[in-house]
Structure formats: structure tokens, C-alpha cells
Coordinates of C-alpha atoms in Angstrom, one line a residue:
M1 CA 46.5 147.6 122.4
G2 CA 47.0 145.7 119.2
D3 CA 49.2 142.6 119.1
N4 CA 52.9 143.7 117.9
S5 CA 54.5 140.1 118.0
D6 CA 56.6 139.1 115.0
T7 CA 54.6 137.1 112.7
T8 CA 57.4 136.8 110.0
T9 CA 57.7 133.1 109.2
A10 CA 61.1 131.3 108.3
P11 CA 61.9 130.6 104.5
S12 CA 61.0 127.1 103.3
P13 CA 63.5 124.8 102.7
A14 CA 62.5 125.0 98.9
K15 CA 63.1 129.0 98.9
I16 CA 66.3 128.7 100.5
A17 CA 67.6 126.0 97.9
A18 CA 66.3 128.4 95.2
Q19 CA 68.0 131.3 96.6
E20 CA 71.3 129.3 96.7
D21 CA 70.9 128.2 93.0
A22 CA 70.5 131.9 92.2
L23 CA 73.7 132.6 94.1
L24 CA 75.7 130.1 92.2
K25 CA 74.5 131.0 88.8
Q26 CA 75.4 134.7 89.7
F27 CA 79.0 133.4 90.9
F28 CA 79.6 131.0 87.9
A29 CA 78.7 133.9 85.5
E30 CA 81.4 136.0 87.2
V31 CA 84.0 133.1 87.0
S32 CA 86.7 133.5 84.4
E33 CA 88.1 130.9 82.5
V34 CA 91.4 131.6 84.1
E35 CA 89.9 130.9 87.5
R36 CA 88.3 127.6 86.2
D37 CA 91.9 126.3 85.0
N38 CA 93.6 127.4 88.3
E39 CA 91.0 125.1 90.3
V40 CA 91.5 122.4 87.9
N41 CA 95.2 122.7 88.5
R42 CA 94.7 122.8 92.4
I43 CA 92.6 119.9 92.3
L44 CA 95.1 117.9 90.2
S45 CA 97.8 118.9 92.6
C46 CA 96.0 117.5 95.8
F47 CA 97.3 114.7 97.9
K48 CA 95.3 111.7 96.7
L49 CA 94.6 110.0 99.6
N50 CA 93.0 113.0 101.4
P51 CA 89.5 113.6 99.9
F52 CA 89.1 116.9 102.3
D53 CA 92.1 118.3 100.3
Y54 CA 90.5 117.8 97.0
L55 CA 87.2 119.7 98.3
N56 CA 89.3 122.4 99.9
L57 CA 87.9 121.8 103.3
S58 CA 88.9 121.6 106.8
F59 CA 88.9 118.3 108.6
D60 CA 85.9 119.2 110.8
S61 CA 83.8 120.0 108.0
S62 CA 80.4 118.6 108.5
I63 CA 78.3 116.4 105.7
D64 CA 76.1 119.3 104.6
E65 CA 79.3 121.3 103.8
V66 CA 80.8 118.5 102.0
K67 CA 77.6 118.3 99.6
R68 CA 77.6 122.1 99.2
Q69 CA 81.5 122.3 98.5
Y70 CA 81.2 119.4 96.1
R71 CA 78.3 121.0 94.3
K72 CA 80.2 124.4 93.8
L73 CA 83.5 123.0 92.6
S74 CA 81.9 120.3 90.5
L75 CA 80.1 123.1 88.7
L76 CA 83.3 124.9 88.4
V77 CA 85.4 122.4 86.7
H78 CA 82.6 120.7 84.8
P79 CA 84.1 119.4 81.4
D80 CA 81.0 121.1 79.5
K81 CA 81.9 124.6 81.1
C82 CA 85.4 124.3 81.7
K83 CA 88.0 124.4 78.5
H84 CA 90.9 122.9 80.5
P85 CA 92.1 119.6 78.9
Q86 CA 92.0 117.9 82.1
A87 CA 88.8 119.2 83.5
K88 CA 87.2 115.7 83.4
E89 CA 90.0 114.2 85.2
A90 CA 89.4 116.9 88.0
F91 CA 85.8 116.6 88.1
G92 CA 86.1 112.8 88.4
A93 CA 88.6 113.4 91.5
L94 CA 86.1 115.7 93.3
A95 CA 83.4 113.0 92.7
K96 CA 85.5 110.4 94.3
A97 CA 86.3 112.7 97.1
Q98 CA 82.8 113.3 98.0
Q99 CA 81.9 109.6 97.8
L100 CA 84.6 108.8 100.4
L101 CA 83.4 111.5 102.7
L102 CA 79.9 110.4 102.4
D103 CA 81.0 106.6 103.3
P104 CA 80.8 106.3 106.9
Q105 CA 83.2 103.7 107.1
E106 CA 85.7 105.5 104.9
R107 CA 85.1 108.9 106.6
D108 CA 85.8 107.4 110.1
Y109 CA 88.9 105.9 108.8
I110 CA 90.2 109.3 107.6
L111 CA 89.0 111.0 110.7
N112 CA 90.8 108.5 112.8
Q113 CA 94.2 109.1 110.9
V114 CA 93.5 113.2 111.6
N115 CA 92.8 112.3 115.5
A116 CA 96.3 110.3 115.6
A117 CA 97.6 113.2 113.8
K118 CA 96.4 115.9 116.4
E119 CA 97.5 113.7 119.2
E120 CA 101.0 113.4 117.9
L121 CA 101.1 117.3 117.5
R122 CA 99.6 117.9 120.7
A123 CA 102.4 115.9 122.4
K124 CA 104.8 118.0 121.0
W125 CA 103.2 121.0 121.8
K126 CA 103.2 120.0 125.6
K127 CA 107.0 119.4 125.5
Q128 CA 107.5 122.7 124.1
L129 CA 105.5 124.2 126.7
K130 CA 107.8 122.6 129.4
K131 CA 110.5 124.6 128.0
D132 CA 108.7 127.7 127.7
T133 CA 107.8 128.6 131.1
A134 CA 105.9 131.8 129.8
S135 CA 103.8 129.8 127.5
K136 CA 102.8 127.2 130.1
L137 CA 101.7 129.7 132.6
K138 CA 99.5 131.3 129.9
S139 CA 98.0 127.8 129.0
L140 CA 97.2 127.2 132.8
V141 CA 95.8 130.7 133.3
T142 CA 93.4 130.6 130.2
E143 CA 92.4 127.0 131.2
G144 CA 93.1 125.5 128.0
K145 CA 91.9 128.5 125.7
F146 CA 95.7 129.1 124.9
D147 CA 95.8 125.6 123.4
Q148 CA 92.8 125.9 121.5
E149 CA 94.0 129.0 120.0
H150 CA 96.9 127.1 119.0
E151 CA 95.4 124.4 117.3
Q152 CA 93.1 126.9 115.3
S153 CA 96.1 129.0 114.3
E154 CA 97.2 128.7 110.8
E155 CA 100.6 127.2 111.5
F156 CA 98.9 124.2 113.6
Q157 CA 96.6 123.5 110.6
H158 CA 99.4 123.6 108.3
K159 CA 101.4 121.2 110.5
L160 CA 98.3 118.9 111.0
K161 CA 97.7 118.6 107.2
L162 CA 101.4 117.4 106.6
K163 CA 101.1 115.0 109.7
V164 CA 98.1 113.6 108.3
K165 CA 99.8 113.3 105.0
E166 CA 102.5 111.4 106.4
I167 CA 100.1 109.0 108.4
L168 CA 98.0 108.4 105.5
T169 CA 100.9 107.7 103.4
D170 CA 102.2 105.2 105.8
Q171 CA 98.9 103.4 106.2
E172 CA 98.4 103.1 102.5
W173 CA 102.1 101.9 102.3
R174 CA 101.3 99.1 105.0
R175 CA 97.9 98.1 103.2
R176 CA 99.6 97.5 99.9
K177 CA 102.2 95.6 101.5
M178 CA 99.6 93.4 103.0
A179 CA 97.8 93.1 99.8
M180 CA 100.7 92.0 98.4
R181 CA 101.6 89.4 100.8
I182 CA 98.1 88.3 100.7
S183 CA 98.2 88.0 97.0
E184 CA 101.3 85.9 97.3
E185 CA 99.8 83.4 99.8
E186 CA 96.7 83.2 97.9
G187 CA 98.9 82.5 94.6
R188 CA 100.8 79.7 96.5
L189 CA 97.7 78.1 97.8
K190 CA 96.2 78.1 94.5
K191 CA 99.5 76.4 92.9
D192 CA 99.4 73.6 95.8
E193 CA 95.8 73.3 95.0
E194 CA 96.5 72.9 91.3
E195 CA 99.3 70.5 91.8
T196 CA 97.2 68.5 94.4
K197 CA 94.5 68.4 91.7
E198 CA 97.0 67.3 88.8
L199 CA 98.3 64.6 91.3
W200 CA 94.7 63.2 91.7
K201 CA 94.0 63.3 88.1
R202 CA 97.0 61.2 87.3
K203 CA 95.9 58.6 90.1
R204 CA 92.6 58.4 88.9
E205 CA 93.8 58.0 85.1
H206 CA 96.3 55.2 86.3
E207 CA 93.6 53.6 88.1
E208 CA 91.3 53.7 85.1
Q209 CA 94.1 52.2 82.9
W210 CA 94.9 49.3 85.4
E211 CA 91.1 48.6 85.4
G212 CA 90.7 48.8 81.9
T213 CA 93.4 46.1 81.4
R214 CA 92.0 43.8 84.2
E215 CA 90.2 41.4 82.1
K216 CA 93.0 41.2 79.8
R217 CA 95.4 40.4 82.7
V218 CA 92.8 38.0 84.1
S219 CA 92.6 36.3 80.7
S220 CA 96.3 35.7 80.6
W221 CA 96.4 34.2 84.1
R222 CA 93.6 31.9 83.4
D223 CA 95.3 30.7 80.3
F224 CA 98.9 30.2 82.2
M225 CA 97.1 28.1 85.0
K226 CA 95.2 26.2 82.5
G227 CA 98.0 25.0 80.1
G228 CA 100.8 25.4 82.6
K229 CA 104.1 26.6 82.0
K230 CA 105.9 24.7 79.0
A231 CA 109.3 23.5 79.4
K232 CA 111.7 24.9 76.9
K233 CA 113.5 22.7 74.4
G234 CA 116.4 20.6 76.0
E235 CA 115.4 22.0 79.3
I236 CA 115.7 19.2 82.6
R237 CA 112.9 20.1 84.9
P238 CA 112.9 18.5 88.3
P239 CA 110.0 16.1 89.0
K240 CA 107.3 16.9 91.5
L241 CA 108.2 15.7 95.3
K242 CA 106.3 12.6 96.5
T243 CA 104.8 13.1 99.7
E244 CA 105.1 9.4 100.4
D245 CA 108.9 9.7 100.1
P246 CA 110.0 11.2 103.4
N247 CA 113.6 10.7 102.7
K248 CA 113.1 11.9 99.1
S249 CA 115.0 8.8 97.6
Y250 CA 113.9 9.4 94.1
V251 CA 116.3 9.7 91.1
Q252 CA 115.7 12.5 88.5
R253 CA 114.6 11.2 85.3
P254 CA 116.2 12.6 82.3
V255 CA 114.4 14.5 79.9
K256 CA 114.5 13.3 76.3
R257 CA 116.2 15.7 73.8
G258 CA 114.6 16.2 70.5

């Protein structure tokens, strides 16, 4: 008997990419200008701190999904193809969103906020279950499947999106306040440093001036020591004490007046 095994090989990555390109070209050929304008308006109305929102993706989207979606939407609103006056702005917003989601650190930060939002909503859901006996029993019987269905529901996803927006806004406000305080502190330190530099500068200038007049001061002192201090006209100057006269029994001699 002959070999009836399936010898069909899977398409190569290059072939898959070519097929996707063909689909995209067909898609954009069918897209009207109104649809392009609508997409620009959607992008510009997105919450600025949520890159998933710009790309119209769920929070659990993979890196490959982010790249595919960016390629699709960026071609849709490209300024060369879209006549909307703000197409360039929308195109730039998509590029920034992709950049954030492809950056491991930025992506982890956003997903951490998403997880925090989920935990908060789950806690509220558990409180509701305690009040609703029927839902609580259903959750226990289905071994968590009921909870999973709830989190996959449109209602939960909408609440999650709003909660993520709230948390990201709060974190951004905290970040800006911290940046403002850091800026103020840096400004204060810079001012103190400038004042200290100015103080040392003045001190150096004073020392240099003092050192510059040193020779003059020394010369004046030498002249004074050499010539002695001359008595003013008509001034009576006491004589020097004699060491051999312990009782100081000397008489002041009058100074001749001119």
C-alpha cells in the first residue's frame, strides 16, 4: 500500500507576511475617508496615560498583537493617506503608544497598575457575593468559572478601564508633585551653592586686596619706626622712665614752645 501520510508543509514566515500585506492593502482600499477621520477622532479622544487605549487593545494583549495593531492603525491614519487636519498628531500618538508598550519597564509599570485595579474590583465583587447568596453558591459550585466569566464580561472590562484610568491619573499626579518638590529642592541647593561661591569669591578678593597693600603697609610701618612719632607743636610729652630711679623722682621738663 502507498504512503497516504499528509506531506503538506506549513507556510513560511515570509509567505505569511506577504499574505498579511495583501490583506492590509485590500482592507485599506475599501476604507473610506470617513472611517479614517473617525479613527483619528477616536485616537485623539483617548486617555493620554493609557497606551492600550490608543491602540484599541485589551490589557492582556501580547507584544505581537501590539505590533500588528500599530501597523494597521498607523497606516489607517497616516498623514499621506488621511486628509484629516490632525492626522499627523494621531499618527504620532500611536507611535508613542507602541514605544511605551514595547519598553519592558514602561509596560510593566502600566500592567502593575492594571493588576492593582483588578484586585480592587475583585474585592468589591467578593463583597457583593456575600450579599447575594445565589451568586455566591454559583461561584462555589462552578469552582471559579463564574468569577472568570464575570471578569470577561463587558461590564467588568468597562469598570476595569475606568479604574485603571483613575489609578494612572493618581500616580501621574503623585509623580508630578514629587518632580515639583525635587525641582524646588534642586533650586534651593543651587541657590545655596551660588551664595556660597559668591561668599568665597568675596573673601578671596578681600584677601587679594589685603595682600596687594602689604608692601605699602610694611613700608609705612618701617618709616614710622625709623623716624619716630614727632610731637605736635606746643605739645608736652612726658619723658621716658629711667630704670635706675625706682621712686620715679624725676621732674617733667617743659618743652620749649616756638
